[in-house]
Amino acid sequence: MKANDYEVTMDALVSLCKRRGFIFQTSEIYGGINGFWDYGPLGVEMKRNIKACWWKSMTQLREDIVGLDSSIIMHPRVWEASGHVGNFKDPMLDCRETKGRYRADQIFVLKHKTDDSALMFAYHENAPAPAEKKIKKVAKGDAADYAEVALLDIPLDAYDKLVGPDTNEPGTLTEPRAFNLMFKTYVGPVEESSNVAYLRPETAQGIFAQFGNVCSTVRNKVPFGIAQIGKAFRNEINPRNYTFRSREFEQMELEFFIKPGTDAEQHEYWVTERLKWYEKVGLPEGRMHRDIHEGDALAHYASACTDIMYDFPFGTQELEGIAARGNFDLTQHQETSGKKLEYHDEETKERYIPHVIEPSAGVDRIALALLCEAYREEWINKETGEISTAEVGAKRAPEGHEARTVLAFSPCIAPYKVAVLPLVKNKEPLVAKAREVYEQLSKRWKCFYDQTGAVGRRYRRQDEIGTPLCVTVDFETIEEDNAVTIRDRDTMKQIRLPIAELEAYISNIVDF
RNA sequence: GCGGGCGUAGUUCAAUGGUAGAACCCCAGCCUUCCAAGCUGGUUACGACAGUUCGAAUCUGUUCGCCCGCUCCA
């Protein structure tokens, strides 16, 4: 499947998310603020389910990973050690003519070796060919007389002789401006530079900074991991695509510490492991891809990095990055803090700084992917009950059919697991029995009780919020068999089941 | 941040500078023995702030937000 094979438009999805209470614009009554979103009553349940599935798969179903919850504001030197204070900013410049925008560190310049008054030609890193052509065409010169210089080494007062990468005119480039992507604040009531602190731009550094304490308390042996879920903040230049790129977002990060030399096999292991998890929560193999970083795309300290990509309606985008970061982070913290962050291997009697594999996932992106994946519009034949996929862009169902909107979540992700419905509401014994069943099931799962309107309408309401199972109490329940019907969201088929067997049946379907 | 487009009930759409309407949704009541039935009633909107005008949803400016392209990224 490709991104453009979707029946979903983002508009339809955004509309449903608002109407049913998944996602709201933050502080909407004041006009909202770009890059921040709130999760409504259904969204928060869904998001908690995503995190719970991850947390369970990491810290409960395996013995070699422990959890951590570190603070959002940490000592500023953490960010010096990690390189965020120095490097987490991208100087950018614009071309006034073409309206293009470039990262200054990715632009290089061909400059005449002897003649400072000659025009200079900018080009994209590793792609000097267009600039060489312009030397011939525009300056009537010879490329051999020119030398490569980084754009950032060109003095600002020489910009009027600089020809942009995508133009033939000099003087169209603006000066590079730095964008620090970290949110800054002050610790204590006095706003002075000595009090500056940052909201964390990733949760990972909290794990590295507590590496020593965790090691000395839980007696773990390499390889082992520390997992953390939490908010992170980045002052993105331009948030876009609904919640996909937000300024406040939630991460699920694992730092898996390994013996140096096992990096490649452990990296591959975690990529495979994580793809299995995505399939389990409802993202099919056909829409998932690996984007393997190579060469310049790889950070200098990393030996491997694979992004796990999903085909969104707006394009194929990253959900998670899995990086083999060597021992860069722990080494940096050891040097900056002066505290030893070594691991003592009891078996080999060696001391070393472990290497690390970092699967780092964005919760909000996964939530958005799951919503895109789950959303479908269907047509139901009124006579036969046959379900077919609705035609793209059709406003109405064809004659003899009715439309149905479904969020076909994996049951472990669905905000509500079960809806309990009395067949009608004006017969007290039915209502009483339904309440009893509802209260029993609510002890184990998030359930929904609804007695309003016709039962068919109530089923459709549950379809639209993705509830996998509907339990209906009818007259037979109280008069004959103490059994209920269970209706499946996807097939709309019903079976009859004794109330005594209900919990086991539901558990089998909805528990992760 | 740059360029373009767009802001009217929860949603989808109306309204010539002159009383803001509809459908669906939602809520209440009646009715209802399994897939959005029906009847009655009800709540809810001109993104914000200025300006022009006797009078602004409508014209102008500013701002905020959304969408698209550039850019960027978990």
Coordinates of C-alpha atoms (C1' of nucleotides) in Angstrom, one line a residue:
Chain A
M1 CA 0.0 0.0 0.0
K2 CA 1.1 3.5 -0.7
A3 CA 0.3 6.7 1.0
N4 CA -2.0 7.8 -1.7
D5 CA -4.0 4.6 -1.5
Y6 CA -5.9 5.9 1.5
E7 CA -9.6 6.2 1.6
V8 CA -9.1 8.7 4.4
T9 CA -8.5 12.3 3.9
M10 CA -6.9 14.1 6.8
D11 CA -9.9 16.5 6.8
A12 CA -12.3 13.7 7.5
L13 CA -10.0 12.3 10.3
V14 CA -9.4 15.7 11.9
S15 CA -13.2 16.2 11.9
L16 CA -13.9 12.9 13.5
C17 CA -11.2 13.4 16.1
K18 CA -12.8 16.6 17.2
R19 CA -16.4 15.5 17.0
R20 CA -15.8 12.4 19.1
G21 CA -13.3 13.8 21.5
F22 CA -9.9 12.4 20.5
I23 CA -7.9 15.5 19.8
F24 CA -8.6 19.2 20.3
Q25 CA -6.6 22.3 19.5
T26 CA -5.0 23.5 22.7
S27 CA -6.6 26.5 24.5
E28 CA -9.0 26.7 21.6
I29 CA -11.2 29.3 23.2
Y30 CA -8.3 31.7 23.0
G31 CA -7.6 30.9 19.3
G32 CA -5.2 28.0 19.9
I33 CA -1.5 28.1 19.7
N34 CA 0.5 26.5 16.9
G35 CA 2.2 23.2 17.6
F36 CA 0.3 22.2 20.8
W37 CA -2.6 19.8 21.1
D38 CA -4.9 18.4 23.7
Y39 CA -6.2 14.9 23.9
G40 CA -9.9 14.6 24.7
P41 CA -11.7 12.0 26.7
L42 CA -11.2 9.3 24.0
G43 CA -7.8 10.4 22.9
V44 CA -6.4 10.2 26.4
E45 CA -7.6 6.6 26.8
M46 CA -6.1 5.7 23.5
K47 CA -2.8 7.3 24.2
R48 CA -2.6 5.6 27.6
N49 CA -3.2 2.3 25.9
I50 CA -0.4 2.9 23.5
K51 CA 2.0 3.7 26.3
A52 CA 0.7 0.8 28.4
C53 CA 1.3 -1.7 25.6
W54 CA 4.8 -0.3 25.1
W55 CA 5.6 -0.3 28.8
K56 CA 4.3 -3.8 29.3
S57 CA 6.3 -5.1 26.3
M58 CA 9.4 -3.5 27.7
T59 CA 9.4 -3.7 31.4
Q60 CA 6.9 -6.5 32.2
L61 CA 7.3 -9.1 29.5
R62 CA 11.1 -9.1 29.8
E63 CA 13.4 -9.3 32.7
D64 CA 16.3 -7.2 31.2
I65 CA 14.6 -3.8 31.1
V66 CA 13.7 -1.5 34.0
G67 CA 11.8 1.8 34.0
L68 CA 12.7 5.3 34.9
D69 CA 10.8 8.6 35.2
S70 CA 13.3 11.5 35.2
S71 CA 12.4 15.2 35.5
I72 CA 11.7 17.4 32.5
I73 CA 14.0 20.1 33.7
M74 CA 17.5 18.9 34.4
H75 CA 20.8 20.5 35.2
P76 CA 21.8 22.7 32.2
R77 CA 25.1 20.9 31.9
V78 CA 23.3 17.7 30.9
W79 CA 22.6 19.6 27.6
E80 CA 26.1 20.8 27.3
A81 CA 27.3 17.2 27.6
S82 CA 24.7 15.9 25.1
G83 CA 25.6 18.6 22.6
H84 CA 22.2 20.1 22.5
V85 CA 23.2 23.5 23.8
G86 CA 26.0 23.7 21.2
N87 CA 24.5 21.9 18.3
F88 CA 20.8 21.8 18.7
K89 CA 20.3 24.9 16.6
D90 CA 20.2 25.2 12.9
P91 CA 21.4 28.4 11.4
M92 CA 19.2 29.0 8.4
L93 CA 19.1 31.5 5.6
D94 CA 16.6 32.5 2.9
C95 CA 16.8 33.4 -0.7
R96 CA 14.8 36.5 -1.3
E97 CA 14.3 35.7 -4.9
T98 CA 13.4 32.1 -5.0
K99 CA 11.9 32.0 -1.4
G100 CA 14.0 28.9 -0.8
R101 CA 15.3 28.3 2.7
Y102 CA 18.6 26.5 3.4
R103 CA 20.4 25.2 6.4
A104 CA 23.6 27.2 6.5
D105 CA 25.8 24.3 7.4
Q106 CA 24.7 22.4 4.3
I107 CA 25.6 25.2 1.9
F108 CA 29.0 25.6 0.4
V109 CA 30.5 28.2 -1.8
L110 CA 32.9 28.3 -4.7
K111 CA 35.1 31.4 -4.2
H112 CA 37.8 32.8 -6.5
K113 CA 41.2 31.8 -5.2
T114 CA 42.8 35.2 -5.8
D115 CA 40.2 37.8 -6.8
D116 CA 38.1 38.8 -3.7
S117 CA 35.8 41.0 -5.8
A118 CA 34.7 38.1 -8.1
L119 CA 31.2 36.6 -7.7
M120 CA 30.9 33.6 -5.4
F121 CA 28.6 30.7 -6.1
A122 CA 26.7 28.8 -3.4
Y123 CA 25.6 25.2 -3.8
H124 CA 24.1 22.3 -1.8
E125 CA 26.6 20.2 0.0
N126 CA 28.3 17.6 -2.3
A127 CA 26.5 19.0 -5.4
P128 CA 28.8 21.6 -6.8
A129 CA 27.9 21.0 -10.5
P130 CA 25.3 23.8 -10.8
A131 CA 27.8 26.3 -9.2
E132 CA 30.5 25.2 -11.6
K133 CA 28.2 25.8 -14.6
K134 CA 27.4 29.2 -13.3
I135 CA 31.1 30.1 -13.1
K136 CA 31.3 29.5 -16.9
K137 CA 28.0 31.0 -17.8
V138 CA 27.6 34.0 -15.4
A139 CA 31.2 34.8 -14.5
K140 CA 32.8 33.5 -17.7
G141 CA 35.5 32.0 -15.5
D142 CA 37.2 28.7 -15.0
A143 CA 36.2 26.4 -12.1
A144 CA 39.8 25.6 -11.5
D145 CA 40.4 29.1 -10.2
Y146 CA 37.8 28.6 -7.5
A147 CA 38.0 26.9 -4.2
E148 CA 35.4 25.4 -1.9
V149 CA 34.6 27.4 1.3
A150 CA 31.9 26.7 3.9
L151 CA 29.1 29.3 3.7
L152 CA 29.5 30.0 7.4
D153 CA 33.1 31.2 6.6
I154 CA 31.9 33.9 4.2
P155 CA 31.8 37.3 5.8
L156 CA 28.4 39.0 5.9
D157 CA 29.6 42.1 4.0
A158 CA 30.5 39.8 1.1
Y159 CA 26.9 38.5 0.7
D160 CA 26.2 41.1 -2.1
K161 CA 28.6 39.1 -4.3
L162 CA 27.2 35.8 -3.4
V163 CA 24.9 33.9 -5.9
G164 CA 22.4 31.7 -4.2
P165 CA 22.1 27.9 -5.0
D166 CA 19.0 28.3 -7.1
T167 CA 19.4 31.7 -8.8
N168 CA 21.8 33.4 -11.1
E169 CA 21.6 36.8 -9.3
P170 CA 24.0 37.8 -6.5
G171 CA 22.8 39.4 -3.3
T172 CA 19.6 37.5 -2.8
L173 CA 20.6 35.5 0.3
T174 CA 19.8 36.7 3.8
E175 CA 22.2 36.4 6.7
P176 CA 22.1 33.0 8.5
R177 CA 20.1 33.2 11.7
A178 CA 20.4 30.7 14.5
F179 CA 17.3 28.8 15.7
N180 CA 17.8 27.2 19.1
L181 CA 15.1 24.6 19.2
M182 CA 15.2 24.2 23.0
F183 CA 12.6 25.9 25.2
K184 CA 14.3 28.1 27.7
T185 CA 13.2 29.0 31.2
Y186 CA 14.5 30.1 34.5
V187 CA 14.9 28.2 37.7
G188 CA 13.8 30.3 40.7
P189 CA 11.9 33.6 40.5
V190 CA 14.7 35.7 39.3
E191 CA 15.2 35.8 35.5
E192 CA 19.0 36.0 35.1
S193 CA 21.3 34.1 32.8
S194 CA 22.8 32.1 35.7
N195 CA 19.4 30.6 36.3
V196 CA 18.7 29.5 32.7
A197 CA 17.4 25.9 32.3
Y198 CA 15.8 24.1 29.4
L199 CA 12.8 21.9 28.9
R200 CA 14.2 18.6 27.8
P201 CA 14.2 18.1 24.0
E202 CA 14.3 14.4 24.5
T203 CA 13.9 12.0 27.4
A204 CA 17.0 10.0 26.6
Q205 CA 19.4 12.1 28.5
G206 CA 17.6 11.6 31.8
I207 CA 18.4 7.9 31.4
F208 CA 22.1 8.5 30.7
A209 CA 22.3 10.9 33.6
Q210 CA 20.9 8.3 36.0
F211 CA 22.8 5.4 34.5
G212 CA 25.1 5.0 37.5
N213 CA 22.3 5.1 40.1
V214 CA 20.2 2.5 38.2
C215 CA 23.2 0.2 37.8
S216 CA 24.0 0.3 41.5
T217 CA 20.5 -0.4 42.6
V218 CA 19.1 -3.1 40.3
R219 CA 22.1 -5.4 39.8
N220 CA 21.5 -5.7 36.1
K221 CA 24.0 -7.4 33.8
V222 CA 24.8 -6.2 30.2
P223 CA 22.9 -6.4 28.0
F224 CA 20.1 -4.6 29.8
G225 CA 17.9 -1.6 29.2
I226 CA 16.3 1.4 30.9
A227 CA 13.0 2.6 29.5
Q228 CA 11.2 5.9 29.9
I229 CA 8.0 7.5 28.7
G230 CA 7.6 11.3 29.0
K231 CA 7.1 14.7 27.5
A232 CA 9.7 16.5 25.5
F233 CA 9.7 19.9 24.0
R234 CA 11.1 21.4 20.8
N235 CA 10.6 24.8 19.5
E236 CA 10.0 23.6 15.9
I237 CA 10.3 26.1 13.2
N238 CA 7.1 25.0 11.6
P239 CA 4.8 22.5 13.2
R240 CA 2.7 20.8 10.4
N241 CA 0.5 17.9 9.6
Y242 CA -2.0 18.0 12.5
T243 CA -0.3 16.5 15.6
F244 CA 2.6 14.9 13.6
R245 CA 5.1 17.6 14.5
S246 CA 4.2 19.3 17.7
R247 CA 6.3 21.5 20.0
E248 CA 5.3 19.5 23.0
F249 CA 5.2 15.8 22.4
E250 CA 5.6 12.5 24.2
Q251 CA 8.4 10.0 23.7
M252 CA 8.9 6.4 24.6
E253 CA 12.6 5.8 24.7
L254 CA 14.6 2.7 25.5
E255 CA 18.4 2.8 26.1
F256 CA 19.6 -0.7 25.7
F257 CA 23.1 -1.1 27.0
I258 CA 25.3 -3.7 25.3
K259 CA 28.8 -5.0 25.2
P260 CA 30.9 -3.1 22.7
G261 CA 31.2 -5.0 19.5
T262 CA 27.7 -6.5 19.6
D263 CA 26.2 -3.2 18.1
A264 CA 25.2 -4.5 14.7
E265 CA 23.4 -7.6 15.9
Q266 CA 21.7 -5.8 18.7
H267 CA 20.6 -3.0 16.4
E268 CA 19.1 -5.5 14.0
Y269 CA 17.4 -7.3 16.9
W270 CA 15.7 -4.2 18.1
V271 CA 14.6 -3.1 14.7
T272 CA 12.9 -6.5 14.2
E273 CA 11.5 -6.4 17.7
R274 CA 10.0 -3.0 17.3
L275 CA 8.4 -3.8 14.0
K276 CA 6.7 -6.8 15.6
W277 CA 5.3 -4.5 18.3
Y278 CA 3.9 -2.1 15.7
E279 CA 2.1 -5.0 14.0
K280 CA 0.7 -6.1 17.3
V281 CA -0.9 -2.7 18.0
G282 CA -2.4 -2.5 14.6
L283 CA 0.0 -1.1 12.0
P284 CA 0.3 -3.6 9.1
E285 CA 3.6 -4.6 7.6
G286 CA 2.5 -3.2 4.2
R287 CA 2.5 0.4 5.4
M288 CA 5.7 0.1 7.5
H289 CA 9.1 0.7 6.1
R290 CA 12.7 0.9 7.2
D291 CA 14.7 3.9 6.3
I292 CA 18.3 3.0 6.8
H293 CA 20.6 6.0 7.4
E294 CA 23.9 5.9 5.6
G295 CA 26.9 8.1 5.2
D296 CA 26.2 11.8 5.9
A297 CA 22.7 11.0 7.3
L298 CA 24.3 9.2 10.1
A299 CA 25.5 11.2 13.2
H300 CA 29.2 11.0 13.6
Y301 CA 29.1 8.8 16.7
A302 CA 26.4 6.4 15.4
S303 CA 27.3 3.1 13.7
A304 CA 23.8 2.5 12.5
C305 CA 20.4 4.2 12.5
T306 CA 17.2 2.9 11.1
D307 CA 14.0 4.9 11.1
I308 CA 10.7 3.1 11.2
M309 CA 8.4 4.8 8.8
Y310 CA 4.7 4.7 8.2
D311 CA 2.7 5.6 5.1
F312 CA 0.6 8.5 6.4
P313 CA -2.1 10.0 4.1
F314 CA 0.3 13.1 3.8
G315 CA 3.3 11.0 3.0
T316 CA 5.7 8.4 4.4
Q317 CA 7.0 9.7 7.7
E318 CA 9.0 8.6 10.7
L319 CA 7.4 7.0 13.8
E320 CA 10.6 5.9 15.6
G321 CA 14.3 6.1 15.2
I322 CA 16.5 3.2 16.3
A323 CA 20.1 4.2 16.6
A324 CA 23.3 2.5 17.6
R325 CA 25.0 5.3 19.4
G326 CA 28.1 3.6 20.6
N327 CA 29.2 5.0 24.0
F328 CA 29.0 8.6 22.9
D329 CA 26.4 9.7 25.5
L330 CA 27.8 8.0 28.5
T331 CA 31.3 9.1 27.6
Q332 CA 30.2 12.7 27.2
H333 CA 28.5 12.6 30.6
Q334 CA 31.5 11.0 32.2
E335 CA 33.8 13.7 30.8
T336 CA 31.4 16.6 31.6
S337 CA 30.5 15.5 35.1
G338 CA 33.8 13.9 36.1
K339 CA 31.9 10.9 37.5
K340 CA 32.7 7.4 36.3
L341 CA 30.0 5.8 34.3
E342 CA 31.6 2.5 33.7
Y343 CA 30.2 -1.0 33.9
H344 CA 32.1 -3.8 35.6
D345 CA 31.6 -7.1 33.8
E346 CA 31.8 -9.7 36.6
E347 CA 32.3 -12.6 34.1
T348 CA 35.2 -11.2 32.1
K349 CA 36.5 -9.0 34.9
E350 CA 36.5 -6.1 32.4
R351 CA 35.6 -2.5 33.0
Y352 CA 34.1 -0.6 30.1
I353 CA 31.5 2.0 29.1
P354 CA 28.7 0.1 27.5
H355 CA 27.5 0.9 24.0
V356 CA 23.8 1.6 23.5
I357 CA 21.0 0.9 21.2
E358 CA 18.3 3.6 21.3
P359 CA 14.8 2.9 20.0
S360 CA 13.1 6.2 20.4
A361 CA 9.4 6.5 19.5
G362 CA 7.0 9.3 19.3
V363 CA 3.7 8.5 21.1
D364 CA 1.7 11.2 19.3
R365 CA 2.9 10.0 16.0
I366 CA 1.9 6.5 16.7
A367 CA -1.5 7.7 17.9
L368 CA -1.9 9.6 14.7
A369 CA -0.8 6.6 12.6
L370 CA -3.2 4.3 14.5
L371 CA -6.1 6.7 13.8
C372 CA -5.2 7.0 10.1
E373 CA -5.0 3.2 9.9
A374 CA -8.2 2.5 11.8
Y375 CA -10.4 5.0 10.0
R376 CA -12.6 3.6 7.3
E377 CA -15.9 4.4 5.6
E378 CA -18.1 1.5 4.5
W379 CA -21.3 0.9 2.7
I380 CA -23.7 -1.7 4.0
N381 CA -26.2 -3.4 1.8
K382 CA -29.5 -3.0 3.6
E383 CA -30.9 -6.3 2.3
T384 CA -27.9 -8.6 2.7
G385 CA -25.9 -6.8 5.4
E386 CA -22.9 -7.2 3.2
I387 CA -20.1 -4.7 4.0
S388 CA -18.1 -3.0 1.3
T389 CA -15.5 -0.3 1.3
A390 CA -17.0 3.1 0.4
E391 CA -15.9 4.7 -2.8
V392 CA -13.3 7.5 -2.4
G393 CA -14.8 10.9 -2.3
A394 CA -18.4 9.7 -2.6
K395 CA -20.8 11.9 -0.6
R396 CA -23.6 9.3 -0.3
A397 CA -24.0 5.6 -0.2
P398 CA -25.6 4.1 -3.3
E399 CA -29.3 3.1 -3.5
G400 CA -30.1 0.3 -1.0
H401 CA -27.0 0.9 1.0
E402 CA -26.2 2.9 4.1
A403 CA -22.8 4.4 5.2
R404 CA -20.9 3.4 8.3
T405 CA -17.8 5.1 9.7
V406 CA -15.6 2.8 11.8
L407 CA -12.4 3.1 13.7
A408 CA -11.1 -0.4 13.4
F409 CA -8.5 -0.2 16.2
S410 CA -6.6 -3.1 17.4
P411 CA -8.6 -4.0 20.6
C412 CA -5.7 -3.3 22.9
I413 CA -5.6 0.3 21.6
A414 CA -9.4 1.0 21.6
P415 CA -10.4 3.7 24.1
Y416 CA -13.4 1.7 25.3
K417 CA -13.2 -2.1 25.2
V418 CA -16.8 -2.9 25.6
A419 CA -20.2 -1.1 25.4
V420 CA -23.0 -2.5 27.5
L421 CA -26.5 -1.9 26.1
P422 CA -30.0 -2.8 27.3
L423 CA -32.0 -3.6 24.2
V424 CA -34.6 -1.0 25.2
K425 CA -34.6 1.4 28.0
N426 CA -38.3 1.5 29.1
K427 CA -38.2 -2.0 30.6
E428 CA -36.7 -1.7 34.0
P429 CA -35.5 -5.4 34.4
L430 CA -33.4 -5.0 31.2
V431 CA -31.9 -1.8 32.4
A432 CA -31.1 -3.2 35.8
K433 CA -29.4 -6.3 34.4
A434 CA -27.4 -4.2 31.9
R435 CA -26.2 -1.9 34.7
E436 CA -25.1 -5.0 36.6
V437 CA -23.1 -6.4 33.7
Y438 CA -21.6 -2.9 33.1
E439 CA -20.5 -2.6 36.7
Q440 CA -19.0 -6.1 36.6
L441 CA -17.0 -5.5 33.4
S442 CA -15.9 -2.0 34.5
K443 CA -13.8 -3.5 37.2
R444 CA -11.5 -4.9 34.5
W445 CA -11.9 -2.6 31.5
K446 CA -12.9 0.8 30.4
C447 CA -16.6 0.2 29.4
F448 CA -19.4 2.4 28.0
Y449 CA -23.0 2.2 29.1
D450 CA -25.6 3.5 26.7
Q451 CA -29.4 3.2 26.7
T452 CA -30.3 6.2 24.5
G453 CA -32.2 5.7 21.2
A454 CA -32.5 2.6 19.0
V455 CA -29.9 -0.1 19.5
G456 CA -28.7 0.1 15.9
R457 CA -27.8 3.8 16.5
R458 CA -25.9 2.9 19.6
Y459 CA -23.9 0.2 17.7
R460 CA -22.9 2.8 15.1
R461 CA -21.9 5.2 17.7
Q462 CA -19.5 2.6 19.1
D463 CA -18.2 1.8 15.6
E464 CA -17.2 5.4 15.2
I465 CA -15.2 5.5 18.4
G466 CA -13.7 2.0 17.8
T467 CA -15.2 0.0 20.6
P468 CA -14.5 -3.6 19.5
L469 CA -17.3 -5.4 21.4
C470 CA -20.9 -4.5 22.2
V471 CA -22.7 -6.6 24.9
T472 CA -26.5 -6.4 24.6
V473 CA -28.9 -7.5 27.3
D474 CA -32.3 -8.6 25.9
F475 CA -35.5 -10.2 27.1
E476 CA -34.1 -13.7 26.8
T477 CA -31.3 -12.7 29.2
I478 CA -33.7 -12.1 32.1
E479 CA -36.4 -14.5 31.1
E480 CA -34.5 -17.5 29.9
D481 CA -30.8 -18.0 29.7
N482 CA -28.8 -15.4 31.6
A483 CA -26.8 -15.0 28.4
V484 CA -26.1 -11.9 26.3
T485 CA -25.3 -11.2 22.7
I486 CA -21.8 -10.0 21.8
R487 CA -21.6 -8.0 18.6
D488 CA -18.2 -7.7 16.8
R489 CA -17.4 -4.2 15.5
D490 CA -15.7 -5.3 12.2
T491 CA -18.0 -8.1 11.0
M492 CA -21.2 -6.8 12.8
K493 CA -21.9 -10.4 13.6
Q494 CA -23.3 -11.5 16.9
I495 CA -22.9 -14.5 19.1
R496 CA -24.7 -15.5 22.3
L497 CA -22.7 -16.1 25.4
P498 CA -23.6 -16.9 29.1
I499 CA -22.7 -14.0 31.3
A500 CA -20.5 -16.3 33.3
E501 CA -18.2 -16.7 30.3
L502 CA -18.1 -13.1 29.4
E503 CA -14.9 -12.0 31.1
A504 CA -12.8 -14.8 29.8
Y505 CA -14.1 -14.2 26.2
I506 CA -13.5 -10.4 26.4
S507 CA -10.1 -10.8 28.0
N508 CA -9.0 -13.1 25.2
I509 CA -9.8 -10.4 22.6
V510 CA -8.8 -7.1 24.2
D511 CA -5.9 -7.7 26.5
F512 CA -2.4 -6.9 25.1
Chain B
rG1 C1' 10.3 32.0 9.3
rC2 C1' 9.0 33.1 3.7
rG3 C1' 5.1 32.7 -0.3
rG4 C1' -0.1 31.3 -1.5
rG5 C1' -5.1 29.8 0.1
rC6 C1' -8.9 29.8 3.9
rG7 C1' -11.6 31.1 8.8
rU8 C1' -20.2 31.2 10.0
rA9 C1' -23.3 26.0 15.4
rG10 C1' -19.9 19.8 17.1
rU11 C1' -19.8 18.7 11.4
rU12 C1' -21.2 20.0 6.2
rC13 C1' -23.0 24.3 4.0
rA14 C1' -26.3 29.1 3.3
rA15 C1' -27.2 34.4 3.9
rU16 C1' -27.2 41.9 -2.0
rG17 C1' -23.4 46.6 3.9
rG18 C1' -29.7 46.2 7.0
rU19 C1' -33.8 40.4 11.9
rA20 C1' -27.5 35.1 11.1
rG21 C1' -30.7 30.1 8.4
rA22 C1' -30.7 24.6 7.1
rA23 C1' -29.3 19.5 7.3
rC24 C1' -26.9 16.0 10.1
rC25 C1' -25.0 15.4 15.1
rC26 C1' -26.1 16.2 20.3
rC27 C1' -29.7 16.7 24.6
rA28 C1' -34.8 15.7 26.9
rG29 C1' -39.6 13.3 26.5
rC30 C1' -42.8 9.7 24.0
rC31 C1' -42.3 5.2 21.3
rU32 C1' -39.1 1.0 20.2
rU33 C1' -37.8 -7.1 21.2
rC34 C1' -30.9 -6.2 17.5
rC35 C1' -27.9 -2.4 13.2
rA36 C1' -28.0 5.6 12.2
rA37 C1' -36.8 4.4 12.2
rG38 C1' -40.7 8.0 13.8
rC39 C1' -43.0 12.2 16.6
rU40 C1' -42.5 16.6 20.0
rG41 C1' -39.4 20.0 22.1
rG42 C1' -34.4 22.0 23.1
rU43 C1' -28.9 23.8 23.3
rU44 C1' -25.1 25.7 20.2
rA45 C1' -21.8 29.9 15.5
rC46 C1' -19.8 34.9 12.3
rG47 C1' -11.5 33.2 15.2
rA48 C1' -9.7 37.9 17.9
rC49 C1' -8.8 43.2 18.1
rA50 C1' -9.1 47.8 15.8
rG51 C1' -10.9 51.1 11.7
rU52 C1' -14.5 52.9 7.8
rU53 C1' -20.1 53.4 8.2
rC54 C1' -26.4 55.6 10.7
rG55 C1' -25.5 50.3 10.4
rA56 C1' -20.1 45.2 9.2
rA57 C1' -20.4 37.9 9.0
rU58 C1' -19.9 41.0 4.4
rC59 C1' -15.2 46.6 3.2
rU60 C1' -9.9 47.9 5.3
rG61 C1' -5.8 47.0 8.7
rU62 C1' -3.5 44.1 12.4
rU63 C1' -3.3 39.5 14.9
rC64 C1' -4.2 34.3 15.9
rG65 C1' -5.3 29.7 13.8
rC66 C1' -5.8 25.9 9.8
rC67 C1' -4.4 24.0 4.8
rC68 C1' -0.6 23.8 0.6
rG69 C1' 4.6 24.7 -1.1
rC70 C1' 9.7 25.8 0.8
rU71 C1' 12.2 24.3 5.3
rC72 C1' 12.7 20.9 9.4
rC73 C1' 12.0 16.5 12.3
rA74 C1' 10.8 12.2 17.6

